[in-house]
Structures are given as C-alpha cells and as structure tokens.
Coordinates of C-alpha atoms and ligand atoms in Angstrom, one line a residue:
X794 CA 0.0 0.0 0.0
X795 CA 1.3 3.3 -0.8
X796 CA 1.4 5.8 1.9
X797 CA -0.8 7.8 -0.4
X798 CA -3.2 5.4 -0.4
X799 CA -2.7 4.8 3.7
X800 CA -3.1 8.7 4.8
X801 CA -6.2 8.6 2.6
X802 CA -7.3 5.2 4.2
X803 CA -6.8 7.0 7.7
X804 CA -8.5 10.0 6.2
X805 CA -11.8 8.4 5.4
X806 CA -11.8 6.0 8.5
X807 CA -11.3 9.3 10.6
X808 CA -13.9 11.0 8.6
X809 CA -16.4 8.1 9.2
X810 CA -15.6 7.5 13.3
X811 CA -16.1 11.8 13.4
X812 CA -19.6 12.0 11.9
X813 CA -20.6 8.4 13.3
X814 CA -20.2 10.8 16.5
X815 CA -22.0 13.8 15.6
X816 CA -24.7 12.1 13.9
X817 CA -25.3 9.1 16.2
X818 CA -25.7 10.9 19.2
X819 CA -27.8 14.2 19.7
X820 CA -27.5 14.1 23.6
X821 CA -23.7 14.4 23.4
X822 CA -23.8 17.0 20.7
X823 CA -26.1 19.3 23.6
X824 CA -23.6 18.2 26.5
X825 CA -20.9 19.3 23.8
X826 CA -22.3 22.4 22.4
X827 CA -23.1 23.4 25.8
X828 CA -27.1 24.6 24.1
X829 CA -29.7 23.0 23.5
X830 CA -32.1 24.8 20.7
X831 CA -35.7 24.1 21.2
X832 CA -38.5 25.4 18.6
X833 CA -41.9 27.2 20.1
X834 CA -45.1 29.2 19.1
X835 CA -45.2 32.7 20.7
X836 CA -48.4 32.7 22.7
X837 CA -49.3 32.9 26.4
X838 CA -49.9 29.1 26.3
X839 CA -46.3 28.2 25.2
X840 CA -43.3 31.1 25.1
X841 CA -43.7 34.8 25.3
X842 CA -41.4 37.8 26.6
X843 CA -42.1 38.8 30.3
X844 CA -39.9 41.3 32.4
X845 CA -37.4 38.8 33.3
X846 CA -37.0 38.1 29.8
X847 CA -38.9 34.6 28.5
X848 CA -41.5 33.1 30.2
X849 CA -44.5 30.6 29.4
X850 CA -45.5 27.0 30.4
X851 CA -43.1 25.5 27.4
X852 CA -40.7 27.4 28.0
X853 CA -40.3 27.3 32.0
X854 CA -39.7 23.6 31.3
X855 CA -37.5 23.4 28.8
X856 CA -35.7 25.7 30.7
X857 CA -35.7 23.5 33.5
X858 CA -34.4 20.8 31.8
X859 CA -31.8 22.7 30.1
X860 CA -31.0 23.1 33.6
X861 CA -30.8 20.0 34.0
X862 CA -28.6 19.0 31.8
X863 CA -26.4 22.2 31.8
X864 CA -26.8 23.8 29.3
X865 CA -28.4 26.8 28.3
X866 CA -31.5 27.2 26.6
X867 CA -32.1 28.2 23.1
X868 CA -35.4 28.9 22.5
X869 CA -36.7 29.9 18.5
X870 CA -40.2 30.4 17.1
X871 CA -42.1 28.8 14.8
X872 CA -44.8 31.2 13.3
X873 CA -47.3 28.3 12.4
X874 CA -47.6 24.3 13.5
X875 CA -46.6 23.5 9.9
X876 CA -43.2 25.3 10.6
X877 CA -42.5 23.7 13.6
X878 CA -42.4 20.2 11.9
X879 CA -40.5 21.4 9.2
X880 CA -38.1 22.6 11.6
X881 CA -37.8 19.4 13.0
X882 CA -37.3 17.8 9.9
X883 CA -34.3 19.7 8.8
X884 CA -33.2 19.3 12.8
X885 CA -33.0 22.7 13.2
X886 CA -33.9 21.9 17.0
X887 CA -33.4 18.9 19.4
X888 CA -36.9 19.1 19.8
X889 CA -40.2 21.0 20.2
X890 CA -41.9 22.2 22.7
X891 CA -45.5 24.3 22.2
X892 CA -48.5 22.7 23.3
X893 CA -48.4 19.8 20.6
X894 CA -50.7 16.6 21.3
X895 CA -49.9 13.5 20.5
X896 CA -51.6 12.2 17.0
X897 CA -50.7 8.9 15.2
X898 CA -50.1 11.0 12.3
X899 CA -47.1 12.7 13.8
X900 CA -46.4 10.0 15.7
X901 CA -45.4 8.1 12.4
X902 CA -42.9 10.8 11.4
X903 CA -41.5 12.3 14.8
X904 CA -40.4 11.3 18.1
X905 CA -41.7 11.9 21.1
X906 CA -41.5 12.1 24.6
X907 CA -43.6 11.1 27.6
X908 CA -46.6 13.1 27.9
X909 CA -46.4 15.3 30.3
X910 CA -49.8 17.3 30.3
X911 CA -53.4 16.4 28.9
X912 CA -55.8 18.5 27.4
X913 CA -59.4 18.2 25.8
X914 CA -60.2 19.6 22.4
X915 CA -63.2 22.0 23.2
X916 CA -65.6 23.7 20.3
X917 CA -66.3 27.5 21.2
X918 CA -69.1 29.1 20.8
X919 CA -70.2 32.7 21.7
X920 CA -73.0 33.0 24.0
X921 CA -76.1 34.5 23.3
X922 CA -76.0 32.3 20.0
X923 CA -77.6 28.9 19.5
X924 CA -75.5 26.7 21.5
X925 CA -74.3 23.4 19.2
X926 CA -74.3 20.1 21.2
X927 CA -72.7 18.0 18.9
X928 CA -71.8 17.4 15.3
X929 CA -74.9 17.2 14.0
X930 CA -75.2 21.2 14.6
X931 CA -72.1 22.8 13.1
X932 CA -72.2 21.0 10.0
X933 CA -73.8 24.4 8.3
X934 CA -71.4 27.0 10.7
X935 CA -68.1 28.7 10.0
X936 CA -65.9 26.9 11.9
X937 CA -62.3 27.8 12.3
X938 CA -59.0 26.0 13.6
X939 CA -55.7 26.3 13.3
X940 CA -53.8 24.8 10.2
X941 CA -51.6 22.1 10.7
X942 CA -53.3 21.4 14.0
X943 CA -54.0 18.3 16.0
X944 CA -57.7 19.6 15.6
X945 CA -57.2 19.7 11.8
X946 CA -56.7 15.7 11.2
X947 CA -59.8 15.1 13.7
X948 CA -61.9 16.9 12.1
X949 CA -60.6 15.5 8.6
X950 CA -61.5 11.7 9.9
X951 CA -64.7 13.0 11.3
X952 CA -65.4 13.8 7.4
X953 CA -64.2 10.9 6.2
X954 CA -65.9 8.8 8.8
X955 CA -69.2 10.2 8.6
X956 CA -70.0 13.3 8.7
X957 CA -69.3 14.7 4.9
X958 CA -70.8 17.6 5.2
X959 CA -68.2 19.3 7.9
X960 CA -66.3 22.6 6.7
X961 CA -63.7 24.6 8.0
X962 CA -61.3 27.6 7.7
X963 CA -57.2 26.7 8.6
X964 CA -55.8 29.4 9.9
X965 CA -52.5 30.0 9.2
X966 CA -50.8 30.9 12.2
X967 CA -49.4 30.1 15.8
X968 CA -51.9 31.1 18.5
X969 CA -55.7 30.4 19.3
X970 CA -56.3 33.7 20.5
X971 CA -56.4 34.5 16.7
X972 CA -59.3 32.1 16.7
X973 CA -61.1 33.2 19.7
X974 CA -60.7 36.8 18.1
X975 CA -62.8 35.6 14.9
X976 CA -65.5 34.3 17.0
X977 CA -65.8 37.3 19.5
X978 CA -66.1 39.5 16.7
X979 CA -68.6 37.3 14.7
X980 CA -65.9 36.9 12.0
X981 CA -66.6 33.1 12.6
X982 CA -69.1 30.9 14.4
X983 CA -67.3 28.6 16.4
X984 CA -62.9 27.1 17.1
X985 CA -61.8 24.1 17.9
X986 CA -59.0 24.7 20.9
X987 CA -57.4 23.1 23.4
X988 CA -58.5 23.3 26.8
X989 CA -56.0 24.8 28.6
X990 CA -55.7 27.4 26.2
X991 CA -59.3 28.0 26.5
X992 CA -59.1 28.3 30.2
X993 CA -55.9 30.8 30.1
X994 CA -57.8 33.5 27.5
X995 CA -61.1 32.8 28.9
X996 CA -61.3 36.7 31.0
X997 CA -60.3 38.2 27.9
X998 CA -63.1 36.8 26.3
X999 CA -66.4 36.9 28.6
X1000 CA -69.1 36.3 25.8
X1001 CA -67.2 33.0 24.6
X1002 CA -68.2 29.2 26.4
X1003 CA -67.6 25.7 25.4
X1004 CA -70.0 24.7 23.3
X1005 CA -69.1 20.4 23.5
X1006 CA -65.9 18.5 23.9
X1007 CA -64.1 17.5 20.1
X1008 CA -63.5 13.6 21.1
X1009 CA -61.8 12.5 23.8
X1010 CA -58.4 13.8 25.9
X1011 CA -55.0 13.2 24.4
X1012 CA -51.8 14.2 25.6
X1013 CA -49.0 17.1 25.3
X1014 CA -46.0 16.0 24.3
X1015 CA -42.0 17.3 22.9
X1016 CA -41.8 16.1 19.4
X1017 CA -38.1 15.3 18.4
X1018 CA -36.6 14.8 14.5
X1019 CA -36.5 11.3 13.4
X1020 CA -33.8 8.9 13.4
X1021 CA -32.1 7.0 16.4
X1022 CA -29.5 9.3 17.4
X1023 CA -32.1 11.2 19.9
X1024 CA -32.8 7.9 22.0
X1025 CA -30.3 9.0 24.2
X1026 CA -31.7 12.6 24.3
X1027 CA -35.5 11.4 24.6
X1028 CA -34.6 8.8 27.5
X1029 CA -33.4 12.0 29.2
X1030 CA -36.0 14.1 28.3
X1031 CA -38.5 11.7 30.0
X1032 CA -36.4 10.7 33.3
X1033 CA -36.6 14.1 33.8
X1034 CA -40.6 14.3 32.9
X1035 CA -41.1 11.3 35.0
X1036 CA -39.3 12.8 38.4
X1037 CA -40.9 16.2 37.8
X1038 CA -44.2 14.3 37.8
X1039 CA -43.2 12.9 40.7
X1040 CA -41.7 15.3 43.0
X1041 CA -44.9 17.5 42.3
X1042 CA -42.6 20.0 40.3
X1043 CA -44.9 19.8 37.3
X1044 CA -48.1 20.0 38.5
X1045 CA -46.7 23.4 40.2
X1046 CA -45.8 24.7 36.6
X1047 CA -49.1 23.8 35.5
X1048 CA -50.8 25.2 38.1
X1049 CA -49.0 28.1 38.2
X1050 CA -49.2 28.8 34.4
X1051 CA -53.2 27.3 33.6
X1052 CA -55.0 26.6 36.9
X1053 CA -56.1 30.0 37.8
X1054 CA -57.0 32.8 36.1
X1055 CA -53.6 35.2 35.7
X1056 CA -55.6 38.6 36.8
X1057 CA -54.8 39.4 40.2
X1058 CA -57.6 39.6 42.2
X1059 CA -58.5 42.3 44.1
X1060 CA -57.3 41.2 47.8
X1061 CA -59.6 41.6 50.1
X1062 CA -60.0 45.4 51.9
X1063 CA -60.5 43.3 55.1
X1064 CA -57.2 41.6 54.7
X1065 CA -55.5 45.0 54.1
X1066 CA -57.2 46.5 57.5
X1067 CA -56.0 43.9 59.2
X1068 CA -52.8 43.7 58.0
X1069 CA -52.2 47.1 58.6
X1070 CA -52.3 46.2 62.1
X1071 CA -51.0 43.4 62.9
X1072 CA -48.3 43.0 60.0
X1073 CA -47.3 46.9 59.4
X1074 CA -45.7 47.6 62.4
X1075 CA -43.3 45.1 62.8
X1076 CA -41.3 46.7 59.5
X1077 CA -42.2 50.0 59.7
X1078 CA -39.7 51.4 60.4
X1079 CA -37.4 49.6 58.1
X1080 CA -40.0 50.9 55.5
X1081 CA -39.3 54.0 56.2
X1082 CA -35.4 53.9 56.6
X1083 CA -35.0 52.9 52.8
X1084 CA -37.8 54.6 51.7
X1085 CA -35.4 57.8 53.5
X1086 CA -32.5 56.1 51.8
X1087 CA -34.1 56.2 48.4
X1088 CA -36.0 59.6 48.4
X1089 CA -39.8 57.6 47.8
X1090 CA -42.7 58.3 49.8
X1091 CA -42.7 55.7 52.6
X1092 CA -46.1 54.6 51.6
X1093 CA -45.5 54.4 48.2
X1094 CA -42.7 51.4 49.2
X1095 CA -45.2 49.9 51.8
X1096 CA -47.8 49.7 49.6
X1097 CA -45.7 47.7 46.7
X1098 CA -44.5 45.8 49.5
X1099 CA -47.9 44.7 50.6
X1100 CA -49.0 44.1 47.0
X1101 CA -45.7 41.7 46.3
X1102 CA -45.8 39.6 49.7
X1103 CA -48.5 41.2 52.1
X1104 CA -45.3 42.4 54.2
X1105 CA -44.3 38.8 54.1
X1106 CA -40.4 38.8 54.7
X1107 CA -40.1 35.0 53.6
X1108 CA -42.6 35.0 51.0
X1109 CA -41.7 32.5 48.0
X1110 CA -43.8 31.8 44.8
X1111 CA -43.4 28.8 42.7
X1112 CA -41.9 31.1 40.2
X1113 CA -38.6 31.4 42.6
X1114 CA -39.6 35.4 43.2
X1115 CA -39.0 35.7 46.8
X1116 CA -38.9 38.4 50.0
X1117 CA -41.0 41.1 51.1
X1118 CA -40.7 42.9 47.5
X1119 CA -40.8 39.7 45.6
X1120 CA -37.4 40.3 44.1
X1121 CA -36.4 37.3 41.4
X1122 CA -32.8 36.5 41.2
X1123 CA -31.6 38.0 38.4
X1124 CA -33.1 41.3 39.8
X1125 CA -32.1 40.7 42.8
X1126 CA -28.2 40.6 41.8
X1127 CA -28.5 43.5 39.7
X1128 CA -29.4 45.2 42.9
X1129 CA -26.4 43.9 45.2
X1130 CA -28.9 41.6 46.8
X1131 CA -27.5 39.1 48.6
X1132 CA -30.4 37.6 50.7
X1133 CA -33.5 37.7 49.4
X1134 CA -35.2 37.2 52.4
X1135 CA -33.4 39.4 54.5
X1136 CA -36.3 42.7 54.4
X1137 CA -34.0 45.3 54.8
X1138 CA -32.2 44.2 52.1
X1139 CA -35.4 43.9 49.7
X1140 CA -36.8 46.8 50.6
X1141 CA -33.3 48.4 49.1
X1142 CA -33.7 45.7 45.8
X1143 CA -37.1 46.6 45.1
X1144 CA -36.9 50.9 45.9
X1145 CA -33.6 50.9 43.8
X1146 CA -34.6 49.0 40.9
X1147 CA -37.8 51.2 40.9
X1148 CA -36.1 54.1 41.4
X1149 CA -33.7 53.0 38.2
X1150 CA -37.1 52.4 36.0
X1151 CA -38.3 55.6 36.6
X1152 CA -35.3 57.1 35.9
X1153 CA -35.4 55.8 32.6
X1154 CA -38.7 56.7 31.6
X1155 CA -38.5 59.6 28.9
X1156 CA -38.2 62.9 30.3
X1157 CA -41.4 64.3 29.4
X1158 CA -43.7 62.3 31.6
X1159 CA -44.8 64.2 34.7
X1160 CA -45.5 63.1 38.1
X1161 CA -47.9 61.1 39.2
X1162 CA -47.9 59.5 35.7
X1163 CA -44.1 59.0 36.2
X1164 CA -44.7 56.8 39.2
X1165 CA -48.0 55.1 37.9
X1166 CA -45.7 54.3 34.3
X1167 CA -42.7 52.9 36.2
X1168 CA -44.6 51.1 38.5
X1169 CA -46.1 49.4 35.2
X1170 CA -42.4 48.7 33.9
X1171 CA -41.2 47.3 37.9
X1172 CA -44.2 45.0 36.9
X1173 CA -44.0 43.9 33.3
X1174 CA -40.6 45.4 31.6
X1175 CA -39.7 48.4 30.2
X1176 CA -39.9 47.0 26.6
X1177 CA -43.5 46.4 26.4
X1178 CA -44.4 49.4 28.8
X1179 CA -43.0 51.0 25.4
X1180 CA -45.0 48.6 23.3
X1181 CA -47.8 49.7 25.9
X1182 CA -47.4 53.6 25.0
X1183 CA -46.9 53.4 21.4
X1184 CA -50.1 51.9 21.1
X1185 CA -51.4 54.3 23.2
X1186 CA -50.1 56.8 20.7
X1187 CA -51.6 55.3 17.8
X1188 CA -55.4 54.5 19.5
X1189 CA -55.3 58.6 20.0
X1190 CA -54.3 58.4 23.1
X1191 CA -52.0 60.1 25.7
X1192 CA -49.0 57.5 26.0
X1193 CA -48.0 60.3 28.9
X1194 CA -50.8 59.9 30.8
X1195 CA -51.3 56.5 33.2
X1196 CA -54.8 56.7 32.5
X1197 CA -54.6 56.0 28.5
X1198 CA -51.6 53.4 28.6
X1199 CA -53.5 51.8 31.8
X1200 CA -56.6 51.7 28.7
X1201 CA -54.1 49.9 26.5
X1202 CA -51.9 47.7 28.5
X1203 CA -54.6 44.3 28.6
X1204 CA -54.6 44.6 24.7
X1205 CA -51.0 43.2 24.8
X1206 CA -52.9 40.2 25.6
X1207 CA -55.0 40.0 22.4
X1208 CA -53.1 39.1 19.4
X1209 CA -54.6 41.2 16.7
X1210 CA -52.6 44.3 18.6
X1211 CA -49.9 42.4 20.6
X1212 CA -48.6 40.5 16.5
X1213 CA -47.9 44.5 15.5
X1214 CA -46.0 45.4 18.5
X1215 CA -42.1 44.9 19.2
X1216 CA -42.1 42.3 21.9
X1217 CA -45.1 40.4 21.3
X1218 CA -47.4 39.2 24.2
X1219 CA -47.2 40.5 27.4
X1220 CA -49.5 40.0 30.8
X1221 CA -50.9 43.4 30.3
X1222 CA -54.0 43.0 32.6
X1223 CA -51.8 41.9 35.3
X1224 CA -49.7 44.8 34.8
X1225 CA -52.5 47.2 34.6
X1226 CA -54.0 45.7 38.0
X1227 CA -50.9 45.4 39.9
X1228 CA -50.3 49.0 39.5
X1229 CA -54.3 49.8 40.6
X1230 CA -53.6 47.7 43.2
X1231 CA -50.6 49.7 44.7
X1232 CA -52.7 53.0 44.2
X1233 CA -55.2 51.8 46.1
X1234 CA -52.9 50.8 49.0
X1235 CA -50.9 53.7 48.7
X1236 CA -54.0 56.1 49.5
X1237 CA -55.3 54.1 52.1
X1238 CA -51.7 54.0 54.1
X1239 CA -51.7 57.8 53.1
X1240 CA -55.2 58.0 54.4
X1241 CA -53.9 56.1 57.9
X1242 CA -51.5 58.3 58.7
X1243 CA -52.5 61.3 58.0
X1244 CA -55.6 60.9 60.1
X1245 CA -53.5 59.2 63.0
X1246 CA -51.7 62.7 62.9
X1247 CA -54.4 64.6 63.5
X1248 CA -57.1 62.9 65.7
X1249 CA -60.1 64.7 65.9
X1250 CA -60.4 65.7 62.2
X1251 CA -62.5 63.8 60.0
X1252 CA -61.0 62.9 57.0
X1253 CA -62.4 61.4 53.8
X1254 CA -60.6 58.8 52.5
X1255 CA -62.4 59.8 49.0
X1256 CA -60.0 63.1 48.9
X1257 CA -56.9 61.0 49.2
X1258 CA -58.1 58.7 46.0
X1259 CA -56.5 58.8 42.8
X1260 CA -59.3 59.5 40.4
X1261 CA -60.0 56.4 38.8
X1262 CA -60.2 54.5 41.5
X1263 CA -63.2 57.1 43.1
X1264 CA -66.2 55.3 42.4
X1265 CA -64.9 51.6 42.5
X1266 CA -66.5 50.1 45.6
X1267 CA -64.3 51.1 49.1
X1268 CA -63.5 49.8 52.4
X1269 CA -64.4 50.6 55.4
X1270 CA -61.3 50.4 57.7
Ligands
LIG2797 N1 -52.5 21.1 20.6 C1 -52.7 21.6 19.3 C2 -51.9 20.8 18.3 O1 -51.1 20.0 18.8 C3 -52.3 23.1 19.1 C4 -53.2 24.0 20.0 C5 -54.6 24.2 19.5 O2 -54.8 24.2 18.3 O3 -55.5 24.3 20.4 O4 -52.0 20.9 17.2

C-alpha cells in the first residue's frame, strides 16, 4: 500500500468514526455544544417575553431541563404548527416544545417524549348564539382551527368517517387567540381549541363558552426529529418528565401557568385593615429607613410591598420570586442583593430597581404618571411598557398619561394588537392591575396616617383617592 493510499485510508476512516459521532448521538452534541435549541409558538400558552426576559409554560420547562442538563436554553419560534415540523425535519432543533398533542399522524414521522400534560379539544361558541351540542349542529357554521393542527386531522377523519358535510377555515398561524378573536367578533361561528388554552384567555373573552368537547383527551407531548440518534436525548427528556411528575414540580408549573385565572384579584380590603395592624408595624420602620435612603414616599414602598408579599419577609412563589418585595434573582443581583429574604435588604432591591425604572422613563412624563408608568415597567418590563405607549399613541391616546396606557396595556394580551407590536405578548392585565392595586394601597396607608396625625379631624378617604379609583367600591377600615 502506498502511503498515499494509507493517509487517505486514515483520512476516510477518521472521517467516518467523526460523523458516526455527531450524527449518532444528539444528547452528546447538547452536552458538547453546551445549548440545547428548542422550537416554540409565541403565545401565552407556550413562550412569550415577560420582564425577566422569557417566560411561558413551554418554555419554563425546557428551561428547566436545560437546567438539568447544563446547558443553556435556546429557545426559536415557529410562526405556524406547519413550521415547527418542518423545523424538526431539517433538525434545526433537538426538539419542540409548544403545546403539541400527541396524534398517530405525527407519531409516524416524529419522536416523542412522555406526555407530560393532557388537554381536551373544546368547540367554542359565543354565547347568546344557539348553543351546538354535537356534530350534528355545526355542519352548516363557519368553523375555524388552526392549520396544521391536531384539531385539523380530527376533524378530517370525522369527514371521512361520517360526517361529509363538515367545513372549516385553517388558519394559518401560531396562536388560538387568533381564533377566539374571529369568533368574538362574529368573524366566525365557532374554534376548535385546546382546553388549557381555552381556560388561560377565557377573561379576555367573557361572551365565549364551550359549546361540547371534540372527542376524547389526548396528551402534550415534545416532538423530536426522526432517526435513532435522539434515543439518548429522549430517555433524558422523559427521566426528567417522570421525576418532575413525581416530586410534584410539574403539577406546580401547571398550576401556576393554567389553573387559575392570571388577573390578580383584588385582595380583600379586610385583609389589608387587618394587615395594617397586625403585620405593618413590625417593619415600619425599616419601611421608612429605605424609603429615607431612596428619596420615595414611605407609603409608596409599603404599599408595593404589601401588594408583592403582604409584608411577608419569607414569602416564595413557585416562580422562585421571593422576600418582602418579591425580588427574582436576576433582579435581585442587579441590585447587590444578597439575601433575598433578609427585608432590609429587599426593601433596598425593590426601591432601587424602581427608582432606576423611573429614571429611565422619557423625560417628558410628569409626576404622578411618572410613578404610575414605572410602576407598570417594575411589573412587566420596560420593553413592552414602550410597546404599551406606542399603542397608546396610535389608538389617539396620551402614552403620557397612566390613565390611556392603563386603557391599552390588557390589549398586549390579544393578538390582533400584541402581532404588530415589538415584543409580542405581554400580561398586560396583570400589569394594569398590579399597579391599581398599589394605588389603592398607597392612598389608604396615606389616608392612615394622615388621620392618625391629626385625631379629631375627620378625613375622607375619597379626597386622598386617585381619580379612577373614586367610584370603584371602598372599604371601610
Ligand atoms: N394542541 C394543538 C396541536 O397539537 C395546538 C393547539 C390548538 O390548536 O389548540 O396541534
């Protein structure tokens, strides 16, 4: 053999062994890339931009499994179902995570993991309509779903099985809201969605119900490329489903993310009198020192405080924000913050970082609005409080004024205005309330004190209110 022959021998054989490697293992290509690249859908049900940068149910775990692996999390969007896959064929990302359920149909060409959530195709309907109870009724109405989806192959075999006569629209696109839109306009008569996207948008959409249940439950689960180099990577994938299933983990993300509605609730004005006196007192004085520190009016800081952790020093959410002003950790190290938990130190995280927010805030806006705008941002990011105001700007409205962005904030929910925005879907509503929230405990601690410095003189708690909240229904402290 010539050595020609033997370097090119050695060549090829190293050539083969190298992308053997590569090729025949997609869990040591994460572990060696350090990233692992997972496809998504933007919408509130999967992966969407919050102030701490991405959030959503999808995303939170994948993140956590990223995590889990360490490695860091690449997460892309798909802008329809039909992009996803195709993603996935040309292995684009290790897998996919955005709501998908498990069909025979993709079965047959993907991967997949353990399920790890189950969900029941609903039909929609907008009330105050005739109310379809089965197949039989929509034959004849516009019905709407989105192409590519799960929903989209039922309703095929429905056809094909028996029911000839059933019609639809595909709607090209990523996000049922779109869907729920059509209906609540009229635009269409009825979607097919899955529940727990129902049950998330629902309070956006008070006129919509579920009409009847499309077949039976089926499960959420990742879909990976073909091939057998992501065995390794799946077996992973569902160890880690099955322990988060186990330790309870899971069921906390899904509770946190679908089982309750994600507008605050207005707490109870009981729960504030009382807390004012047996829960106030103890910090106080601390209150007071940072709020010194910090130049803020002391109720100003006591009222944020009591709407992040009713003046709970140790106060943890499943979301890992934690401490009297609910600091999360990257926050919370932008801030010096070492211990969460310690009050004196939040109370510093929180008045600083809303002190910074404010700061930013263009120039032009006058106080109050100043405060009412960053307190918006200290709840849902600078980036779509912008969002927030440019829409403002184009509805005709004052994006200086709290009152007209406070207007416009929940429509970051709704897709038709959130899809023309820079930053896509934000919690608006929550935003919008959270700072409403603070007002109203802000003039009620104002109220306190003011009338504990001068006994004797009657005060009105009305005069103290910021004007729209006059009207909404008071307490009686
Ligand atoms: N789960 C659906 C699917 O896998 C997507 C969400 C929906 O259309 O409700 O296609």
């Amino acid at each position: 053999m010539t050595l020609q022959r033997s370097l090119w021998l050695l060549a090829f054989a190293t050539a083969v062994l190298l992308s053997g490697c590569s090729r025949d293992d997609a869990l040591q290509q994460v572990l060696a890339d350090g990233e692992l690249v997972v496809v998504s859908r933007n919408s509130p049900t999967t992966f969407y931009l919050d102030k701490n940068g991405a959030a959503g149910f999808e995303h939170d775990l994948a993140q956590l499994f990223a995590e889990e692996l360490g490695v860091t999390l690449q997460m892309d969007t798909a802008y329809s179902l039909g992009g996803i896959f195709r993603r996935l064929q040309r292995r684009e990302a290790h897998f996919a995570a955005a709501g998908l359920s498990l069909t025979q149909a993709r079965s047959a060409m993907f991967n997949h993991s353990t399920p790890y959530a189950s969900l029941v195709p609903r039909v929609i309907y907008r009330t105050g309509r005739r109310k379809p109870s089965g197949l039989d009724d929509i034959e004849d109405l516009h019905l709407v779903v989105l192409a590519g989806s799960s929903h989209e192959q039922t309703l095929q075999e429905l056809k094909s099985a028996a029911w000839p006569e059933l019609s639809w629209e595909a709607v090209r696109g990523a996000d049922t809201m779109e869907l729920l839109e059509r209906v609540d306009s009229g635009d269409a008569d009825i979607a097919v969605i899955d529940s727990n996207e129902f049950r998330m948008q629902q309070s956006l959409y008070s006129r919509l119900d579920v009409a009847f249940n499309l077949g039976s439950e089926q499960d959420m689960v990742w879909y990976f490329p073909p091939g057998d180099e992501y065995t390794a990577l799946i077996e992973r994938a569902d160890t880690f489903l099955s322990a988060l299933q186990e330790d309870g983990r899971l069921e906390q993300l899904r509770e946190q993310h679908f089982g309750h509605n994600t507008v605050l609730s207005r707490v109870g004005s009981h729960v504030f009198a009382r807390n004012i006196r047996s829960k106030l007192p103890a910090y106080s004085k601390l209150i007071r020192q940072v709020a010194e520190e910090y130049k803020l009016d002391w109720h100003l800081l006591a009222a944020i405080a009591y709407q992040e952790s009713h003046w709970d020093p140790e106060a943890t959410s499943p979301t890992g924000v934690r401490g009297m002003m609910m600091l999360t950790g990257p926050t919370a190290r932008e801030m010096g913050v070492k211990d969460r938990l310690d009050p004196l130190q939040s109370l510093r995280g929180g008045a600083r970082y809303l002190k910074n927010i404010r700061r930013r805030l263009p120039a032009d806006i006058d106080e109050p609005d100043r405060t009412w705008l960053a307190l918006a941002a200290y709840n849902i990011g600078l980036a779509h409080l912008e969002d927030a105001r440019v829409l403002t700007e184009q509805r005709g409205g004052d994006p200086h004024l709290w009152s007209d962005v406070m207007e416009t904030l929940p429509l970051l929910q709704k897709r038709e205005h959130y899809r023309n925005t820079r930053y896509g879907y934000a919690r608006g509503r929550e935003a919008a309330n959270f700072v409403q929230n603070i007002r109203h405990y802000y003039s009620i601690l104002q109220w306190k004190d003011m009338s504990a410095n001068q006994p004797g003189q009657p005060l009105n708690p009305m005069q103290f209110l910021p004007a729209a909240l006059q009207g909404e229904r008071f307490l009686a402290l």
